[in-house]
Amino acid sequence: MMIRTIQTGWTLVSSGVPDRSSHRWKKAYTGLFQCRSKRIKVPVKCFYVKVNGHSVLIDAGWSREVVEHGLRHLGFGLWFASEPVMAAGDEAMAQLRGERLDAVLMTHLDCDHASGLHDISGVPIYTSREEVAFSRKRKLRYGKLAKGYDYRYLDIVADSEAPFGQSCDVFGDGSITAYLTPTHSAGSVIYCVADSDGFALVLGDNGYMQASWQQGILPGPLYNADNMLRCLGWINEQSQHPDCLGILCAHDPRNLNITE
Ligand SMILES: [Zn+2]
C-alpha cells in the first residue's frame, strides 16, 4: 500500500479544538469571545491511497476557492470558526495532477474535509448515510459545503470486530474498511487500509494528534464524548498492534507517509 499525506493549507482555530480541556467553557472550540490573535494554526490534510489496484482520496481538504474567496466559499459562520490559510496550488487536485483517482472516501462532511469536493468531478464520492442525514440537520455546523453532491452511501453492516459494531468493506476485497464511529459527528467513519504488509488507520477527526489517543485527550467538537473516549482507546490499542503501519489524522502536526 501507499498512503501519501496531502496538506491543503491550514486553519486558524481556538486551542479548544484539539484539546477541549484547554478552556473551561465547553463551546470554546467555536472561538466565540476569544482573542483571534491567540488562535492556533493546524494543518488541513487529506490522504491519497493506493491499495490492491484502487487509487482513492480520503477526504478532500480545502478547495482552491479558499485561496481568494474563503469567506464567500465558506460563509461567515464557518469562516469565523475555522479561518482557512491556503496558497495557490495547495488544493489536493493540484497536488495530485497526473495521478489516477477512482473515488473520494469521506470520513465526515465538515467544511475542512468537504470543501475540496468543489474541485473534483467525475469520480464517486462515498460517505455514510448517517453523516448525510446529520449534515442536513446541523445547518450551522455544515453550512452549504456538504450539499449538492450525489453521494454514494457506504453499505454499512453489523461487524462484531468493529469498534461500534458496524462497518463497510468499501470495495468488497478487504482492502479498505470503513468503521462507523459516532464520535465527532453522527456519521463519522475511520478507514482501515490493509494489505499483506499490514494496516493503517485514517481517522478523520477522531483525534487531532498522536497524544489524542495515547493520552485520551478529548477534542473540542464532539457529537458524543463517551463514544469519542472509547474510540480513542480503541485507536490506541490498534496503534500497538504489530501489523499497524501508521495512524493518520487530518490535523496531525506530524507528516506521515506510508510506502510498503
Ligand atoms: Zn477537521
Short mmCIF file of C-alpha atoms and ligand atoms in Angstrom, two decimals:
data_model
loop_
_atom_site.label_atom_id
_atom_site.label_comp_id
_atom_site.label_asym_id
_atom_site.label_seq_id
_atom_site.Cartn_x
_atom_site.Cartn_y
_atom_site.Cartn_z
CA MET A 1 0.00 0.00 0.00
CA MET A 2 0.92 3.60 -0.38
CA ILE A 3 -0.55 6.48 1.62
CA ARG A 4 0.59 9.99 0.80
CA THR A 5 -0.31 12.88 3.06
CA ILE A 6 -1.52 15.91 1.14
CA GLN A 7 -1.63 19.13 3.11
CA THR A 8 -4.11 21.63 1.65
CA GLY A 9 -3.09 24.56 3.82
CA TRP A 10 -4.02 25.39 7.38
CA THR A 11 -6.89 26.52 9.56
CA LEU A 12 -6.80 29.05 12.38
CA VAL A 13 -8.83 27.72 15.30
CA SER A 14 -9.28 28.05 19.03
CA SER A 15 -6.87 25.96 21.10
CA GLY A 16 -10.07 24.31 22.38
CA VAL A 17 -10.38 22.45 19.06
CA PRO A 18 -7.60 19.87 19.51
CA ASP A 19 -7.91 19.81 23.32
CA ARG A 20 -11.18 20.73 25.00
CA SER A 21 -9.54 20.81 28.45
CA SER A 22 -7.59 23.95 27.40
CA HIS A 23 -10.72 26.06 28.13
CA ARG A 24 -13.39 25.82 30.81
CA TRP A 25 -16.33 26.68 28.52
CA LYS A 26 -17.36 23.60 26.57
CA LYS A 27 -18.16 25.60 23.42
CA ALA A 28 -14.75 27.35 23.44
CA TYR A 29 -13.74 25.45 20.29
CA THR A 30 -16.08 27.74 18.32
CA GLY A 31 -13.67 30.63 19.03
CA LEU A 32 -16.52 32.85 20.29
CA PHE A 33 -15.48 35.52 22.84
CA GLN A 34 -11.78 34.79 22.34
CA CYS A 35 -8.98 36.96 21.05
CA ARG A 36 -8.32 35.97 17.42
CA SER A 37 -4.60 36.58 17.85
CA LYS A 38 -4.48 33.64 20.30
CA ARG A 39 -5.72 31.19 17.69
CA ILE A 40 -3.53 28.27 16.75
CA LYS A 41 -2.73 27.12 13.24
CA VAL A 42 -3.45 23.49 12.49
CA PRO A 43 -2.75 21.73 9.18
CA VAL A 44 -5.64 20.58 6.97
CA LYS A 45 -4.74 17.26 5.39
CA CYS A 46 -6.21 14.61 3.17
CA PHE A 47 -4.71 11.31 2.08
CA TYR A 48 -4.04 9.74 -1.32
CA VAL A 49 -4.19 5.97 -1.01
CA LYS A 50 -3.16 3.21 -3.40
CA VAL A 51 -4.04 -0.30 -2.33
CA ASN A 52 -4.91 -3.52 -4.20
CA GLY A 53 -5.39 -1.68 -7.52
CA HIS A 54 -7.54 1.12 -6.06
CA SER A 55 -6.48 4.80 -6.07
CA VAL A 56 -8.58 6.91 -3.75
CA LEU A 57 -8.52 10.18 -1.90
CA ILE A 58 -9.65 10.08 1.73
CA ASP A 59 -11.26 13.47 2.44
CA ALA A 60 -10.74 16.47 0.18
CA GLY A 61 -9.26 19.27 2.38
CA TRP A 62 -9.69 22.89 1.30
CA SER A 63 -10.85 23.83 -2.19
CA ARG A 64 -8.86 26.19 -4.42
CA GLU A 65 -11.84 28.58 -3.93
CA VAL A 66 -10.46 29.25 -0.45
CA VAL A 67 -7.34 30.98 -1.79
CA GLU A 68 -9.14 34.11 -2.97
CA HIS A 69 -12.75 33.75 -1.86
CA GLY A 70 -12.54 31.99 1.53
CA LEU A 71 -15.28 33.99 3.22
CA ARG A 72 -17.70 33.66 0.30
CA HIS A 73 -16.96 29.95 -0.19
CA LEU A 74 -17.38 29.01 3.48
CA GLY A 75 -19.97 31.55 4.64
CA PHE A 76 -19.31 33.75 7.68
CA GLY A 77 -20.04 31.19 10.45
CA LEU A 78 -17.67 28.52 9.19
CA TRP A 79 -15.05 31.08 8.17
CA PHE A 80 -15.18 32.58 11.70
CA ALA A 81 -14.82 29.21 13.49
CA SER A 82 -12.10 27.82 11.22
CA GLU A 83 -10.46 30.53 9.13
CA PRO A 84 -8.56 28.94 6.25
CA VAL A 85 -4.98 29.76 5.26
CA MET A 86 -4.01 28.48 1.86
CA ALA A 87 -1.70 29.29 -1.06
CA ALA A 88 -2.43 28.79 -4.76
CA GLY A 89 -1.62 25.20 -5.75
CA ASP A 90 -2.23 23.77 -2.24
CA GLU A 91 -5.50 22.10 -3.23
CA ALA A 92 -5.49 18.30 -3.44
CA MET A 93 -6.29 18.17 -7.16
CA ALA A 94 -3.28 20.38 -7.99
CA GLN A 95 -1.01 18.19 -5.87
CA LEU A 96 -2.45 15.04 -7.49
CA ARG A 97 -2.07 16.22 -11.08
CA GLY A 98 -1.38 13.24 -13.34
CA GLU A 99 -2.39 10.67 -10.70
CA ARG A 100 -5.28 8.26 -11.15
CA LEU A 101 -8.31 8.81 -8.94
CA ASP A 102 -11.09 6.19 -8.69
CA ALA A 103 -13.12 7.58 -5.79
CA VAL A 104 -13.21 10.01 -2.87
CA LEU A 105 -13.94 8.47 0.54
CA MET A 106 -15.17 10.94 3.15
CA THR A 107 -14.53 10.43 6.87
CA HIS A 108 -17.24 13.05 7.53
CA LEU A 109 -18.55 16.23 5.90
CA ASP A 110 -17.22 19.14 8.00
CA CYS A 111 -16.09 22.08 5.84
CA ASP A 112 -12.33 21.48 6.12
CA HIS A 113 -12.85 17.97 4.71
CA ALA A 114 -15.64 18.61 2.16
CA SER A 115 -14.58 21.99 0.74
CA GLY A 116 -12.18 20.37 -1.77
CA LEU A 117 -15.02 18.31 -3.30
CA HIS A 118 -15.75 21.53 -5.21
CA ASP A 119 -12.60 20.90 -7.31
CA ILE A 120 -13.35 17.25 -8.12
CA SER A 121 -15.65 15.83 -10.77
CA GLY A 122 -16.25 12.51 -12.49
CA VAL A 123 -15.50 10.19 -9.57
CA PRO A 124 -17.90 8.71 -6.99
CA ILE A 125 -17.89 10.27 -3.51
CA TYR A 126 -18.59 7.88 -0.64
CA THR A 127 -19.89 8.81 2.79
CA SER A 128 -22.19 7.25 5.37
CA ARG A 129 -25.95 7.64 5.17
CA GLU A 130 -25.83 8.74 8.84
CA GLU A 131 -23.44 11.61 8.03
CA VAL A 132 -25.58 12.97 5.20
CA ALA A 133 -28.69 12.87 7.43
CA PHE A 134 -26.79 14.56 10.28
CA SER A 135 -25.37 17.27 8.00
CA ARG A 136 -28.89 18.14 6.82
CA LYS A 137 -29.99 18.66 10.44
CA ARG A 138 -26.96 20.69 11.61
CA LYS A 139 -27.05 23.56 9.12
CA LEU A 140 -24.86 25.89 11.20
CA ARG A 141 -22.12 23.32 11.56
CA TYR A 142 -22.03 22.10 7.96
CA GLY A 143 -23.07 25.22 6.06
CA LYS A 144 -23.54 24.73 2.33
CA LEU A 145 -20.32 22.87 1.58
CA ALA A 146 -21.61 19.33 2.07
CA LYS A 147 -24.62 19.92 -0.18
CA GLY A 148 -25.12 19.38 -3.89
CA TYR A 149 -23.18 16.13 -4.32
CA ASP A 150 -24.63 12.85 -5.49
CA TYR A 151 -23.08 10.81 -2.66
CA ARG A 152 -22.77 7.04 -2.74
CA TYR A 153 -23.59 5.59 0.65
CA LEU A 154 -21.21 3.20 2.33
CA ASP A 155 -23.03 -0.11 2.72
CA ILE A 156 -22.63 -0.40 6.48
CA VAL A 157 -23.45 -3.77 8.09
CA ALA A 158 -23.09 -5.39 11.52
CA ASP A 159 -19.49 -6.37 12.32
CA SER A 160 -18.51 -7.73 15.73
CA GLU A 161 -14.86 -6.68 15.16
CA ALA A 162 -15.74 -3.01 14.54
CA PRO A 163 -15.29 -0.53 17.43
CA PHE A 164 -19.01 0.39 17.31
CA GLY A 165 -20.26 -2.88 15.79
CA GLN A 166 -20.77 -1.56 12.24
CA SER A 167 -18.54 -1.46 9.19
CA CYS A 168 -18.41 -1.46 5.38
CA ASP A 169 -15.96 -3.33 3.16
CA VAL A 170 -15.77 -0.49 0.62
CA PHE A 171 -14.56 -2.42 -2.45
CA GLY A 172 -15.57 -5.91 -1.29
CA ASP A 173 -11.95 -7.12 -1.22
CA GLY A 174 -10.95 -6.22 2.35
CA SER A 175 -8.52 -3.52 1.18
CA ILE A 176 -10.41 -0.56 2.68
CA THR A 177 -12.87 -0.96 5.55
CA ALA A 178 -14.97 1.91 6.89
CA TYR A 179 -15.78 1.68 10.61
CA LEU A 180 -18.76 3.76 11.70
CA THR A 181 -17.69 5.92 14.69
CA PRO A 182 -20.45 8.19 16.15
CA THR A 183 -17.89 10.36 17.92
CA HIS A 184 -17.01 13.65 16.19
CA SER A 185 -20.27 13.56 14.22
CA ALA A 186 -23.15 11.07 13.98
CA GLY A 187 -21.87 9.55 10.75
CA SER A 188 -18.06 9.82 11.02
CA VAL A 189 -16.07 6.84 9.86
CA ILE A 190 -12.49 5.62 10.29
CA TYR A 191 -10.95 3.95 7.24
CA CYS A 192 -8.68 0.94 7.71
CA VAL A 193 -6.40 0.37 4.72
CA ALA A 194 -4.98 -3.16 4.67
CA ASP A 195 -2.85 -5.49 2.60
CA SER A 196 -0.36 -8.29 3.25
CA ASP A 197 2.15 -5.77 4.71
CA GLY A 198 -0.19 -4.65 7.50
CA PHE A 199 -2.82 -1.99 8.09
CA ALA A 200 -3.08 1.76 8.58
CA LEU A 201 -5.95 3.79 10.03
CA VAL A 202 -7.16 7.11 8.61
CA LEU A 203 -9.10 8.73 11.44
CA GLY A 204 -10.62 11.90 10.06
CA ASP A 205 -11.13 13.96 13.23
CA ASN A 206 -11.16 11.04 15.65
CA GLY A 207 -8.11 12.59 17.30
CA TYR A 208 -6.07 15.63 16.28
CA MET A 209 -2.59 14.41 17.18
CA GLN A 210 -0.78 11.35 18.49
CA ALA A 211 -1.40 12.46 22.10
CA SER A 212 -5.16 12.33 21.44
CA TRP A 213 -5.19 8.53 21.50
CA GLN A 214 -2.05 7.96 23.56
CA GLN A 215 -3.31 10.14 26.43
CA GLY A 216 -7.06 10.12 25.74
CA ILE A 217 -7.22 13.90 25.06
CA LEU A 218 -10.77 14.86 24.11
CA PRO A 219 -11.04 17.31 21.20
CA GLY A 220 -13.45 20.29 21.32
CA PRO A 221 -16.02 19.45 18.66
CA LEU A 222 -17.86 16.34 19.80
CA TYR A 223 -21.07 14.55 18.91
CA ASN A 224 -20.71 12.01 21.75
CA ALA A 225 -17.95 12.38 24.37
CA ASP A 226 -18.28 8.83 25.76
CA ASN A 227 -18.04 7.36 22.27
CA MET A 228 -15.00 9.54 21.48
CA LEU A 229 -13.17 8.35 24.62
CA ARG A 230 -13.99 4.75 23.79
CA CYS A 231 -12.86 5.29 20.20
CA LEU A 232 -9.54 6.87 21.28
CA GLY A 233 -8.94 3.82 23.48
CA TRP A 234 -9.61 1.52 20.51
CA ILE A 235 -7.26 3.55 18.28
CA ASN A 236 -4.55 3.34 20.95
CA GLU A 237 -4.94 -0.45 21.08
CA GLN A 238 -4.72 -0.66 17.27
CA SER A 239 -1.62 1.55 17.24
CA GLN A 240 0.20 -1.02 19.37
CA HIS A 241 -0.66 -3.94 17.09
CA PRO A 242 2.50 -5.35 15.44
CA ASP A 243 0.90 -5.06 11.95
CA CYS A 244 -0.02 -1.38 12.39
CA LEU A 245 1.88 0.68 9.79
CA GLY A 246 0.58 4.06 10.93
CA ILE A 247 -2.30 6.14 12.25
CA LEU A 248 -3.14 9.23 10.20
CA CYS A 249 -5.46 12.07 11.14
CA ALA A 250 -6.49 15.18 9.27
CA HIS A 251 -4.97 17.81 11.58
CA ASP A 252 -1.91 15.98 12.89
CA PRO A 253 1.18 18.24 13.00
CA ARG A 254 3.33 15.17 12.14
CA ASN A 255 3.72 14.33 8.48
CA LEU A 256 3.33 10.64 7.92
CA ASN A 257 3.60 8.82 4.59
CA ILE A 258 3.37 5.07 4.19
CA THR A 259 5.16 3.22 1.43
CA GLU A 260 5.40 -0.54 1.77
ZN ZN B 1 -11.40 18.63 10.53
#
